[in-house]
Amino acid sequence: MLDIENAVAVITGAGSGIGEAIARYWIGRGGKAVLADIVPDHLDRVRGELEAAGAEVAALVCDTTREEDNARLAALAIERFGKINLVVPAAGIIRDGLMISTDRETGMVNGRMSLRQFQSVIDVNLTGVFLTIRECAEQMVNSGSRGLICLISSTGALGTAGQINYSSSKAAMSVIPKVLTAELFRRNLADRIRCVAVAPGYVATPMVRGMDERALGKIVADVPLGRLIEPDEIASLICELYRNEALAGDVYYIHGGLRMGSRG
Ligand code: NAP
């Protein structure tokens, strides 16, 4: 089992929600962290609170869709701490909408998802994650680090109406652990660098709390647990995935028993 004490995590989207929760959970167990987010105020707040509690953290305002920002982030972890043990690319966005909408009276198409609405989600949730993990994996290999790359997929990967952009990006997150595990195995690296994904259901973060109350009520009614998942419950799973090296190359669901798929 790996120890969290003195291990180094690189976390994007660390100024809010799941990224913030994993940062707090990791540091609460003796880890060190390099935090990134696109919102400077959020990042400052999290960094300030953690430092005030005595944590060793570095922070970088970062747009994960930019190649150079990801390179700076991974390099900062090595400069500051000399290694990377956990990578959690939690920066993500939703921009929901139907691909094609129709007028209730005429039945004719009266709206469609724009390229911009589709592409913006792919840029952050897929291309951004690729860039973060590529840069961090390179530094992990070259610094002789041991640890885990933990992607954030979603139950939405199974297909949710109104989320063709988001569901597609999250389906990609559930296949990347298999691709990377095979690639690392080929290069005799899979015994020290693992890749997995967690696939949460609906988590009580700003991303979900921003939904209108009626929609949120409908969602919770489908969860046998009877409530949203807490960000700390995701953080706890990620830390266990880090510690237990037998957990590799797969997707781990965490959704309180949610009914899977979409009703349309
Ligand atoms: P969140 O509270 O909105 O946190 C995400 C953070 O990432 C925000 O601070 C966001 O800034 C930031 N971000 C957005 N684009 C960025 C970029 N290009 N570069 C750097 N940072 C960026 O969301 P969350 O609920 O914690 O979600 C975290 C991850 O978990 C996402 O990948 C999400 O898809 C996934 N997930 C969430 C749920 C859920 O129910 N909440 C379920 C399954 C999976 P802005 O506020 O400016 O956007």
PDB file of C-alpha atoms and ligand atoms in Angstrom:
ATOM      1  CA  MET A   1       0.000   0.000   0.000  1.00  0.00           C
ATOM      2  CA  LEU A   2       1.247   3.504  -0.830  1.00  0.00           C
ATOM      3  CA  ASP A   3       1.518   6.187   1.863  1.00  0.00           C
ATOM      4  CA  ILE A   4      -0.088   9.603   1.425  1.00  0.00           C
ATOM      5  CA  GLU A   5       2.283  11.153   3.989  1.00  0.00           C
ATOM      6  CA  ASN A   6       4.733  13.410   2.051  1.00  0.00           C
ATOM      7  CA  ALA A   7       3.367  12.243  -1.305  1.00  0.00           C
ATOM      8  CA  VAL A   8       2.719  14.961  -3.926  1.00  0.00           C
ATOM      9  CA  ALA A   9      -0.577  15.521  -5.758  1.00  0.00           C
ATOM     10  CA  VAL A  10      -1.209  17.720  -8.805  1.00  0.00           C
ATOM     11  CA  ILE A  11      -4.866  18.736  -8.865  1.00  0.00           C
ATOM     12  CA  THR A  12      -6.648  20.884 -11.472  1.00  0.00           C
ATOM     13  CA  GLY A  13     -10.025  22.471 -10.785  1.00  0.00           C
ATOM     14  CA  ALA A  14      -8.737  22.708  -7.210  1.00  0.00           C
ATOM     15  CA  GLY A  15     -10.545  25.993  -6.506  1.00  0.00           C
ATOM     16  CA  SER A  16     -13.965  24.360  -6.280  1.00  0.00           C
ATOM     17  CA  GLY A  17     -15.975  21.178  -5.804  1.00  0.00           C
ATOM     18  CA  ILE A  18     -14.311  17.795  -6.211  1.00  0.00           C
ATOM     19  CA  GLY A  19     -10.832  19.244  -6.903  1.00  0.00           C
ATOM     20  CA  GLU A  20     -10.978  21.303  -3.706  1.00  0.00           C
ATOM     21  CA  ALA A  21     -12.257  18.323  -1.698  1.00  0.00           C
ATOM     22  CA  ILE A  22      -9.457  16.043  -2.882  1.00  0.00           C
ATOM     23  CA  ALA A  23      -6.879  18.752  -2.096  1.00  0.00           C
ATOM     24  CA  ARG A  24      -8.186  19.121   1.472  1.00  0.00           C
ATOM     25  CA  TYR A  25      -8.525  15.363   1.999  1.00  0.00           C
ATOM     26  CA  TRP A  26      -5.016  14.623   0.666  1.00  0.00           C
ATOM     27  CA  ILE A  27      -3.374  17.364   2.713  1.00  0.00           C
ATOM     28  CA  GLY A  28      -5.363  16.320   5.781  1.00  0.00           C
ATOM     29  CA  ARG A  29      -3.575  12.977   5.546  1.00  0.00           C
ATOM     30  CA  GLY A  30      -0.056  14.434   5.302  1.00  0.00           C
ATOM     31  CA  GLY A  31       0.228  14.918   1.537  1.00  0.00           C
ATOM     32  CA  LYS A  32       1.634  17.916  -0.355  1.00  0.00           C
ATOM     33  CA  ALA A  33      -0.109  19.452  -3.342  1.00  0.00           C
ATOM     34  CA  VAL A  34       0.205  21.624  -6.407  1.00  0.00           C
ATOM     35  CA  LEU A  35      -3.164  23.238  -7.071  1.00  0.00           C
ATOM     36  CA  ALA A  36      -4.437  24.721 -10.328  1.00  0.00           C
ATOM     37  CA  ASP A  37      -7.622  26.507 -11.323  1.00  0.00           C
ATOM     38  CA  ILE A  38      -8.720  29.070 -13.897  1.00  0.00           C
ATOM     39  CA  VAL A  39     -10.384  31.273 -11.235  1.00  0.00           C
ATOM     40  CA  PRO A  40      -7.633  33.132  -9.293  1.00  0.00           C
ATOM     41  CA  ASP A  41      -9.872  34.081  -6.320  1.00  0.00           C
ATOM     42  CA  HIS A  42     -11.002  30.500  -5.733  1.00  0.00           C
ATOM     43  CA  LEU A  43      -7.450  29.216  -5.965  1.00  0.00           C
ATOM     44  CA  ASP A  44      -6.166  31.905  -3.552  1.00  0.00           C
ATOM     45  CA  ARG A  45      -8.893  31.055  -1.035  1.00  0.00           C
ATOM     46  CA  VAL A  46      -8.102  27.310  -1.044  1.00  0.00           C
ATOM     47  CA  ARG A  47      -4.326  27.832  -1.010  1.00  0.00           C
ATOM     48  CA  GLY A  48      -4.593  30.433   1.781  1.00  0.00           C
ATOM     49  CA  GLU A  49      -6.755  28.227   3.993  1.00  0.00           C
ATOM     50  CA  LEU A  50      -4.516  25.197   3.506  1.00  0.00           C
ATOM     51  CA  GLU A  51      -1.307  27.161   4.152  1.00  0.00           C
ATOM     52  CA  ALA A  52      -2.818  28.721   7.274  1.00  0.00           C
ATOM     53  CA  ALA A  53      -3.360  25.157   8.522  1.00  0.00           C
ATOM     54  CA  GLY A  54       0.357  24.409   7.937  1.00  0.00           C
ATOM     55  CA  ALA A  55       0.115  22.568   4.601  1.00  0.00           C
ATOM     56  CA  GLU A  56       2.850  22.498   1.965  1.00  0.00           C
ATOM     57  CA  VAL A  57       1.119  23.679  -1.212  1.00  0.00           C
ATOM     58  CA  ALA A  58       1.931  25.478  -4.437  1.00  0.00           C
ATOM     59  CA  ALA A  59      -0.673  27.048  -6.680  1.00  0.00           C
ATOM     60  CA  LEU A  60      -0.808  28.115 -10.321  1.00  0.00           C
ATOM     61  CA  VAL A  61      -3.576  29.938 -12.158  1.00  0.00           C
ATOM     62  CA  CYS A  62      -3.942  27.711 -15.156  1.00  0.00           C
ATOM     63  CA  ASP A  63      -6.198  27.268 -18.182  1.00  0.00           C
ATOM     64  CA  THR A  64      -5.941  23.535 -18.757  1.00  0.00           C
ATOM     65  CA  THR A  65      -6.872  23.917 -22.433  1.00  0.00           C
ATOM     66  CA  ARG A  66      -3.496  25.645 -22.946  1.00  0.00           C
ATOM     67  CA  GLU A  67      -0.539  23.363 -23.577  1.00  0.00           C
ATOM     68  CA  GLU A  68       1.987  25.743 -21.990  1.00  0.00           C
ATOM     69  CA  ASP A  69      -0.062  26.120 -18.769  1.00  0.00           C
ATOM     70  CA  ASN A  70      -0.039  22.354 -18.252  1.00  0.00           C
ATOM     71  CA  ALA A  71       3.699  22.178 -18.918  1.00  0.00           C
ATOM     72  CA  ARG A  72       4.273  24.923 -16.307  1.00  0.00           C
ATOM     73  CA  LEU A  73       2.057  23.101 -13.814  1.00  0.00           C
ATOM     74  CA  ALA A  74       3.895  19.770 -14.078  1.00  0.00           C
ATOM     75  CA  ALA A  75       7.280  21.536 -14.002  1.00  0.00           C
ATOM     76  CA  LEU A  76       6.249  23.470 -10.876  1.00  0.00           C
ATOM     77  CA  ALA A  77       5.519  20.214  -9.032  1.00  0.00           C
ATOM     78  CA  ILE A  78       9.018  18.918  -9.828  1.00  0.00           C
ATOM     79  CA  GLU A  79      10.748  22.227  -8.994  1.00  0.00           C
ATOM     80  CA  ARG A  80       8.938  22.551  -5.678  1.00  0.00           C
ATOM     81  CA  PHE A  81       8.677  18.922  -4.501  1.00  0.00           C
ATOM     82  CA  GLY A  82      10.839  16.769  -6.856  1.00  0.00           C
ATOM     83  CA  LYS A  83       8.118  14.223  -7.673  1.00  0.00           C
ATOM     84  CA  ILE A  84       4.453  13.659  -8.601  1.00  0.00           C
ATOM     85  CA  ASN A  85       2.545  10.795  -6.983  1.00  0.00           C
ATOM     86  CA  LEU A  86      -1.099  11.603  -7.731  1.00  0.00           C
ATOM     87  CA  VAL A  87      -2.613  13.474 -10.678  1.00  0.00           C
ATOM     88  CA  VAL A  88      -6.291  14.458 -10.527  1.00  0.00           C
ATOM     89  CA  PRO A  89      -7.394  16.500 -13.573  1.00  0.00           C
ATOM     90  CA  ALA A  90     -10.675  17.697 -12.041  1.00  0.00           C
ATOM     91  CA  ALA A  91     -11.096  20.895 -14.097  1.00  0.00           C
ATOM     92  CA  GLY A  92     -14.333  20.429 -15.996  1.00  0.00           C
ATOM     93  CA  ILE A  93     -17.397  22.246 -17.308  1.00  0.00           C
ATOM     94  CA  ILE A  94     -20.963  21.544 -18.448  1.00  0.00           C
ATOM     95  CA  ARG A  95     -22.810  23.397 -21.243  1.00  0.00           C
ATOM     96  CA  ASP A  96     -26.032  21.391 -21.539  1.00  0.00           C
ATOM     97  CA  GLY A  97     -28.525  21.471 -24.378  1.00  0.00           C
ATOM     98  CA  LEU A  98     -30.258  19.205 -26.895  1.00  0.00           C
ATOM     99  CA  MET A  99     -28.408  18.572 -30.156  1.00  0.00           C
ATOM    100  CA  ILE A 100     -31.652  19.341 -31.976  1.00  0.00           C
ATOM    101  CA  SER A 101     -34.696  21.055 -30.414  1.00  0.00           C
ATOM    102  CA  THR A 102     -38.124  21.101 -32.023  1.00  0.00           C
ATOM    103  CA  ASP A 103     -41.078  23.413 -31.753  1.00  0.00           C
ATOM    104  CA  ARG A 104     -43.902  21.763 -29.760  1.00  0.00           C
ATOM    105  CA  GLU A 105     -46.572  23.021 -32.165  1.00  0.00           C
ATOM    106  CA  THR A 106     -44.990  22.645 -35.600  1.00  0.00           C
ATOM    107  CA  GLY A 107     -42.629  19.751 -34.828  1.00  0.00           C
ATOM    108  CA  MET A 108     -39.972  21.570 -36.847  1.00  0.00           C
ATOM    109  CA  VAL A 109     -36.409  22.129 -35.697  1.00  0.00           C
ATOM    110  CA  ASN A 110     -36.137  25.456 -33.912  1.00  0.00           C
ATOM    111  CA  GLY A 111     -32.737  25.147 -32.253  1.00  0.00           C
ATOM    112  CA  ARG A 112     -29.511  23.171 -32.224  1.00  0.00           C
ATOM    113  CA  MET A 113     -26.341  22.907 -30.203  1.00  0.00           C
ATOM    114  CA  SER A 114     -23.727  25.236 -31.647  1.00  0.00           C
ATOM    115  CA  LEU A 115     -20.231  24.076 -32.500  1.00  0.00           C
ATOM    116  CA  ARG A 116     -18.963  26.433 -29.799  1.00  0.00           C
ATOM    117  CA  GLN A 117     -21.198  24.846 -27.131  1.00  0.00           C
ATOM    118  CA  PHE A 118     -20.030  21.354 -28.142  1.00  0.00           C
ATOM    119  CA  GLN A 119     -16.366  22.204 -28.594  1.00  0.00           C
ATOM    120  CA  SER A 120     -15.964  24.208 -25.370  1.00  0.00           C
ATOM    121  CA  VAL A 121     -16.787  21.120 -23.295  1.00  0.00           C
ATOM    122  CA  ILE A 122     -14.523  18.850 -25.358  1.00  0.00           C
ATOM    123  CA  ASP A 123     -11.715  21.413 -25.048  1.00  0.00           C
ATOM    124  CA  VAL A 124     -11.792  21.448 -21.231  1.00  0.00           C
ATOM    125  CA  ASN A 125     -13.036  17.958 -20.362  1.00  0.00           C
ATOM    126  CA  LEU A 126     -11.063  15.964 -22.939  1.00  0.00           C
ATOM    127  CA  THR A 127      -8.245  17.957 -24.567  1.00  0.00           C
ATOM    128  CA  GLY A 128      -7.431  19.758 -21.299  1.00  0.00           C
ATOM    129  CA  VAL A 129      -7.288  16.474 -19.385  1.00  0.00           C
ATOM    130  CA  PHE A 130      -5.084  14.922 -22.086  1.00  0.00           C
ATOM    131  CA  LEU A 131      -2.642  17.835 -21.790  1.00  0.00           C
ATOM    132  CA  THR A 132      -2.558  17.728 -17.974  1.00  0.00           C
ATOM    133  CA  ILE A 133      -1.927  14.002 -17.767  1.00  0.00           C
ATOM    134  CA  ARG A 134       0.589  13.973 -20.645  1.00  0.00           C
ATOM    135  CA  GLU A 135       2.721  16.656 -18.988  1.00  0.00           C
ATOM    136  CA  CYS A 136       2.439  15.107 -15.527  1.00  0.00           C
ATOM    137  CA  ALA A 137       3.086  11.558 -16.777  1.00  0.00           C
ATOM    138  CA  GLU A 138       6.266  12.737 -18.512  1.00  0.00           C
ATOM    139  CA  GLN A 139       7.498  14.295 -15.271  1.00  0.00           C
ATOM    140  CA  MET A 140       6.478  11.192 -13.288  1.00  0.00           C
ATOM    141  CA  VAL A 141       8.504   8.933 -15.596  1.00  0.00           C
ATOM    142  CA  ASN A 142      11.558  11.190 -15.713  1.00  0.00           C
ATOM    143  CA  SER A 143      11.604  11.827 -11.952  1.00  0.00           C
ATOM    144  CA  GLY A 144      11.172   8.126 -11.091  1.00  0.00           C
ATOM    145  CA  SER A 145       7.891   8.846  -9.286  1.00  0.00           C
ATOM    146  CA  ARG A 146       5.442   6.130  -8.238  1.00  0.00           C
ATOM    147  CA  GLY A 147       1.705   6.692  -8.136  1.00  0.00           C
ATOM    148  CA  LEU A 148      -1.644   7.192  -9.821  1.00  0.00           C
ATOM    149  CA  ILE A 149      -3.322   9.232 -12.533  1.00  0.00           C
ATOM    150  CA  CYS A 150      -6.991   9.429 -11.525  1.00  0.00           C
ATOM    151  CA  LEU A 151      -9.414  10.774 -14.147  1.00  0.00           C
ATOM    152  CA  ILE A 152     -12.914  11.999 -13.358  1.00  0.00           C
ATOM    153  CA  SER A 153     -15.477  10.310 -15.588  1.00  0.00           C
ATOM    154  CA  SER A 154     -19.202  10.386 -14.723  1.00  0.00           C
ATOM    155  CA  THR A 155     -22.313   8.249 -14.813  1.00  0.00           C
ATOM    156  CA  GLY A 156     -23.108  10.637 -17.699  1.00  0.00           C
ATOM    157  CA  ALA A 157     -20.580   8.585 -19.726  1.00  0.00           C
ATOM    158  CA  LEU A 158     -23.401   6.073 -20.170  1.00  0.00           C
ATOM    159  CA  GLY A 159     -25.437   8.667 -22.081  1.00  0.00           C
ATOM    160  CA  THR A 160     -27.537  11.509 -20.708  1.00  0.00           C
ATOM    161  CA  ALA A 161     -30.042  13.444 -22.816  1.00  0.00           C
ATOM    162  CA  GLY A 162     -29.051  17.087 -23.110  1.00  0.00           C
ATOM    163  CA  GLN A 163     -25.362  16.308 -22.651  1.00  0.00           C
ATOM    164  CA  ILE A 164     -24.003  15.088 -26.008  1.00  0.00           C
ATOM    165  CA  ASN A 165     -20.894  17.205 -25.372  1.00  0.00           C
ATOM    166  CA  TYR A 166     -20.407  16.282 -21.689  1.00  0.00           C
ATOM    167  CA  SER A 167     -21.359  12.582 -22.022  1.00  0.00           C
ATOM    168  CA  SER A 168     -18.944  12.186 -24.959  1.00  0.00           C
ATOM    169  CA  SER A 169     -16.104  13.768 -22.994  1.00  0.00           C
ATOM    170  CA  LYS A 170     -16.813  11.562 -19.959  1.00  0.00           C
ATOM    171  CA  ALA A 171     -17.030   8.389 -22.086  1.00  0.00           C
ATOM    172  CA  ALA A 172     -13.484   9.232 -23.187  1.00  0.00           C
ATOM    173  CA  MET A 173     -12.417   9.402 -19.517  1.00  0.00           C
ATOM    174  CA  SER A 174     -13.617   5.839 -19.011  1.00  0.00           C
ATOM    175  CA  VAL A 175     -11.520   4.419 -21.862  1.00  0.00           C
ATOM    176  CA  ILE A 176      -8.275   6.321 -21.239  1.00  0.00           C
ATOM    177  CA  PRO A 177      -7.312   4.203 -18.166  1.00  0.00           C
ATOM    178  CA  LYS A 178      -7.308   1.110 -20.391  1.00  0.00           C
ATOM    179  CA  VAL A 179      -5.266   2.802 -23.125  1.00  0.00           C
ATOM    180  CA  LEU A 180      -2.694   4.224 -20.723  1.00  0.00           C
ATOM    181  CA  THR A 181      -2.380   1.075 -18.649  1.00  0.00           C
ATOM    182  CA  ALA A 182      -1.626  -0.889 -21.830  1.00  0.00           C
ATOM    183  CA  GLU A 183       0.879   1.732 -23.015  1.00  0.00           C
ATOM    184  CA  LEU A 184       2.653   1.880 -19.643  1.00  0.00           C
ATOM    185  CA  PHE A 185       2.707  -1.936 -19.504  1.00  0.00           C
ATOM    186  CA  ARG A 186       4.426  -1.999 -22.926  1.00  0.00           C
ATOM    187  CA  ARG A 187       7.131   0.293 -21.598  1.00  0.00           C
ATOM    188  CA  ASN A 188       7.567  -1.614 -18.297  1.00  0.00           C
ATOM    189  CA  LEU A 189       6.161   1.322 -16.340  1.00  0.00           C
ATOM    190  CA  ALA A 190       2.786  -0.094 -15.279  1.00  0.00           C
ATOM    191  CA  ASP A 191       4.175  -1.423 -11.993  1.00  0.00           C
ATOM    192  CA  ARG A 192       4.834   2.121 -10.786  1.00  0.00           C
ATOM    193  CA  ILE A 193       2.419   4.389 -12.697  1.00  0.00           C
ATOM    194  CA  ARG A 194      -1.257   3.401 -12.721  1.00  0.00           C
ATOM    195  CA  CYS A 195      -4.254   5.079 -14.337  1.00  0.00           C
ATOM    196  CA  VAL A 196      -7.889   4.754 -13.228  1.00  0.00           C
ATOM    197  CA  ALA A 197     -11.093   6.789 -13.443  1.00  0.00           C
ATOM    198  CA  VAL A 198     -13.779   7.458 -10.892  1.00  0.00           C
ATOM    199  CA  ALA A 199     -17.303   7.862 -12.265  1.00  0.00           C
ATOM    200  CA  PRO A 200     -19.419   9.870  -9.837  1.00  0.00           C
ATOM    201  CA  GLY A 201     -23.168  10.256  -9.974  1.00  0.00           C
ATOM    202  CA  TYR A 202     -24.538  13.604  -8.815  1.00  0.00           C
ATOM    203  CA  VAL A 203     -22.173  15.317  -6.382  1.00  0.00           C
ATOM    204  CA  ALA A 204     -23.019  18.310  -4.176  1.00  0.00           C
ATOM    205  CA  THR A 205     -20.659  20.813  -5.836  1.00  0.00           C
ATOM    206  CA  PRO A 206     -21.332  24.243  -7.397  1.00  0.00           C
ATOM    207  CA  MET A 207     -21.632  22.507 -10.815  1.00  0.00           C
ATOM    208  CA  VAL A 208     -24.737  20.627  -9.609  1.00  0.00           C
ATOM    209  CA  ARG A 209     -26.076  23.113  -7.051  1.00  0.00           C
ATOM    210  CA  GLY A 210     -26.331  25.597  -9.952  1.00  0.00           C
ATOM    211  CA  MET A 211     -29.111  23.479 -11.518  1.00  0.00           C
ATOM    212  CA  ASP A 212     -32.715  24.584 -11.048  1.00  0.00           C
ATOM    213  CA  GLU A 213     -34.452  23.100  -8.014  1.00  0.00           C
ATOM    214  CA  ARG A 214     -37.052  21.132  -9.961  1.00  0.00           C
ATOM    215  CA  ALA A 215     -34.405  19.385 -12.097  1.00  0.00           C
ATOM    216  CA  LEU A 216     -32.315  18.661  -9.000  1.00  0.00           C
ATOM    217  CA  GLY A 217     -35.368  17.226  -7.188  1.00  0.00           C
ATOM    218  CA  LYS A 218     -36.002  14.847 -10.111  1.00  0.00           C
ATOM    219  CA  ILE A 219     -32.370  13.734 -10.045  1.00  0.00           C
ATOM    220  CA  VAL A 220     -32.301  13.021  -6.317  1.00  0.00           C
ATOM    221  CA  ALA A 221     -35.571  11.077  -6.629  1.00  0.00           C
ATOM    222  CA  ASP A 222     -33.643   8.565  -8.808  1.00  0.00           C
ATOM    223  CA  VAL A 223     -30.873   8.020  -6.236  1.00  0.00           C
ATOM    224  CA  PRO A 224     -31.581   5.104  -3.862  1.00  0.00           C
ATOM    225  CA  LEU A 225     -29.283   6.723  -1.269  1.00  0.00           C
ATOM    226  CA  GLY A 226     -31.756   9.626  -1.248  1.00  0.00           C
ATOM    227  CA  ARG A 227     -29.240  12.470  -1.514  1.00  0.00           C
ATOM    228  CA  LEU A 228     -26.382  13.903  -3.543  1.00  0.00           C
ATOM    229  CA  ILE A 229     -22.913  12.372  -3.063  1.00  0.00           C
ATOM    230  CA  GLU A 230     -20.623  14.526  -0.885  1.00  0.00           C
ATOM    231  CA  PRO A 231     -17.334  15.740  -2.475  1.00  0.00           C
ATOM    232  CA  ASP A 232     -15.489  14.180   0.485  1.00  0.00           C
ATOM    233  CA  GLU A 233     -16.889  10.773  -0.448  1.00  0.00           C
ATOM    234  CA  ILE A 234     -15.250  11.136  -3.885  1.00  0.00           C
ATOM    235  CA  ALA A 235     -11.993  12.288  -2.251  1.00  0.00           C
ATOM    236  CA  SER A 236     -12.013   9.275   0.065  1.00  0.00           C
ATOM    237  CA  LEU A 237     -12.398   6.889  -2.918  1.00  0.00           C
ATOM    238  CA  ILE A 238      -9.571   8.594  -4.833  1.00  0.00           C
ATOM    239  CA  CYS A 239      -7.243   8.321  -1.831  1.00  0.00           C
ATOM    240  CA  GLU A 240      -8.050   4.615  -1.479  1.00  0.00           C
ATOM    241  CA  LEU A 241      -7.410   4.120  -5.216  1.00  0.00           C
ATOM    242  CA  TYR A 242      -4.041   5.804  -4.666  1.00  0.00           C
ATOM    243  CA  ARG A 243      -3.087   3.701  -1.655  1.00  0.00           C
ATOM    244  CA  ASN A 244      -4.131   0.302  -3.040  1.00  0.00           C
ATOM    245  CA  GLU A 245      -1.926  -0.604  -6.001  1.00  0.00           C
ATOM    246  CA  ALA A 246      -4.094  -3.584  -6.947  1.00  0.00           C
ATOM    247  CA  LEU A 247      -6.653  -1.056  -8.229  1.00  0.00           C
ATOM    248  CA  ALA A 248      -5.547  -0.262 -11.794  1.00  0.00           C
ATOM    249  CA  GLY A 249      -6.768   0.323 -15.341  1.00  0.00           C
ATOM    250  CA  ASP A 250     -10.479   0.515 -14.594  1.00  0.00           C
ATOM    251  CA  VAL A 251     -13.450   2.791 -13.849  1.00  0.00           C
ATOM    252  CA  TYR A 252     -14.847   2.926 -10.307  1.00  0.00           C
ATOM    253  CA  TYR A 253     -18.459   4.086  -9.973  1.00  0.00           C
ATOM    254  CA  ILE A 254     -19.652   6.106  -6.981  1.00  0.00           C
ATOM    255  CA  HIS A 255     -23.297   7.151  -7.212  1.00  0.00           C
ATOM    256  CA  GLY A 256     -25.360   5.992  -4.243  1.00  0.00           C
ATOM    257  CA  GLY A 257     -27.109   3.344  -6.362  1.00  0.00           C
ATOM    258  CA  LEU A 258     -28.231   5.731  -9.126  1.00  0.00           C
ATOM    259  CA  ARG A 259     -30.394   4.279 -11.880  1.00  0.00           C
ATOM    260  CA  MET A 260     -27.998   4.297 -14.862  1.00  0.00           C
ATOM    261  CA  GLY A 261     -28.619   5.702 -18.330  1.00  0.00           C
ATOM    262  CA  SER A 262     -31.146   8.229 -19.510  1.00  0.00           C
ATOM    263  CA  ARG A 263     -34.930   8.223 -19.584  1.00  0.00           C
ATOM    264  CA  GLY A 264     -34.736  10.563 -22.617  1.00  0.00           C
TER     265      GLY A 264
HETATM  266  P1  NAP B   1     -16.790  22.716 -10.155  1.00  0.00           P
HETATM  267  O1  NAP B   1     -17.222  22.867  -8.738  1.00  0.00           O
HETATM  268  O2  NAP B   1     -17.364  23.624 -11.196  1.00  0.00           O
HETATM  269  O3  NAP B   1     -15.183  22.787 -10.180  1.00  0.00           O
HETATM  270  C1  NAP B   1     -14.461  22.753 -11.375  1.00  0.00           C
HETATM  271  C2  NAP B   1     -13.400  23.828 -11.329  1.00  0.00           C
HETATM  272  O4  NAP B   1     -12.618  23.741 -12.535  1.00  0.00           O
HETATM  273  C3  NAP B   1     -14.002  25.243 -11.291  1.00  0.00           C
HETATM  274  O5  NAP B   1     -13.270  26.067 -10.402  1.00  0.00           O
HETATM  275  C4  NAP B   1     -13.822  25.678 -12.735  1.00  0.00           C
HETATM  276  O6  NAP B   1     -13.831  27.083 -12.930  1.00  0.00           O
HETATM  277  C5  NAP B   1     -12.478  25.077 -13.045  1.00  0.00           C
HETATM  278  N1  NAP B   1     -12.201  25.091 -14.488  1.00  0.00           N
HETATM  279  C6  NAP B   1     -13.081  25.137 -15.513  1.00  0.00           C
HETATM  280  N2  NAP B   1     -12.437  25.213 -16.677  1.00  0.00           N
HETATM  281  C7  NAP B   1     -11.104  25.246 -16.383  1.00  0.00           C
HETATM  282  C8  NAP B   1      -9.931  25.344 -17.177  1.00  0.00           C
HETATM  283  N3  NAP B   1      -9.986  25.408 -18.512  1.00  0.00           N
HETATM  284  N4  NAP B   1      -8.738  25.338 -16.551  1.00  0.00           N
HETATM  285  C9  NAP B   1      -8.662  25.262 -15.200  1.00  0.00           C
HETATM  286  N5  NAP B   1      -9.740  25.190 -14.395  1.00  0.00           N
HETATM  287  C10 NAP B   1     -10.946  25.169 -14.983  1.00  0.00           C
HETATM  288  O7  NAP B   1     -17.087  21.234 -10.698  1.00  0.00           O
HETATM  289  P2  NAP B   1     -17.088  19.822  -9.932  1.00  0.00           P
HETATM  290  O8  NAP B   1     -18.491  19.427  -9.752  1.00  0.00           O
HETATM  291  O9  NAP B   1     -16.146  19.820  -8.786  1.00  0.00           O
HETATM  292  O10 NAP B   1     -16.495  18.920 -11.091  1.00  0.00           O
HETATM  293  C11 NAP B   1     -15.145  18.487 -11.099  1.00  0.00           C
HETATM  294  C12 NAP B   1     -15.026  17.351 -12.113  1.00  0.00           C
HETATM  295  O11 NAP B   1     -15.871  16.279 -11.692  1.00  0.00           O
HETATM  296  C13 NAP B   1     -15.487  17.735 -13.527  1.00  0.00           C
HETATM  297  O12 NAP B   1     -14.686  17.070 -14.473  1.00  0.00           O
HETATM  298  C14 NAP B   1     -16.885  17.184 -13.572  1.00  0.00           C
HETATM  299  O13 NAP B   1     -17.291  16.907 -14.886  1.00  0.00           O
HETATM  300  C15 NAP B   1     -16.728  15.915 -12.751  1.00  0.00           C
HETATM  301  N6  NAP B   1     -17.970  15.381 -12.240  1.00  0.00           N
HETATM  302  C16 NAP B   1     -18.771  16.138 -11.446  1.00  0.00           C
HETATM  303  C17 NAP B   1     -19.956  15.602 -10.991  1.00  0.00           C
HETATM  304  C18 NAP B   1     -20.891  16.373 -10.130  1.00  0.00           C
HETATM  305  O14 NAP B   1     -22.016  15.888  -9.893  1.00  0.00           O
HETATM  306  N7  NAP B   1     -20.524  17.532  -9.609  1.00  0.00           N
HETATM  307  C19 NAP B   1     -20.318  14.301 -11.339  1.00  0.00           C
HETATM  308  C20 NAP B   1     -19.480  13.552 -12.144  1.00  0.00           C
HETATM  309  C21 NAP B   1     -18.290  14.103 -12.583  1.00  0.00           C
HETATM  310  P3  NAP B   1     -15.228  27.772 -13.381  1.00  0.00           P
HETATM  311  O15 NAP B   1     -16.055  27.841 -12.116  1.00  0.00           O
HETATM  312  O16 NAP B   1     -14.822  29.096 -13.904  1.00  0.00           O
HETATM  313  O17 NAP B   1     -15.851  26.906 -14.438  1.00  0.00           O
END
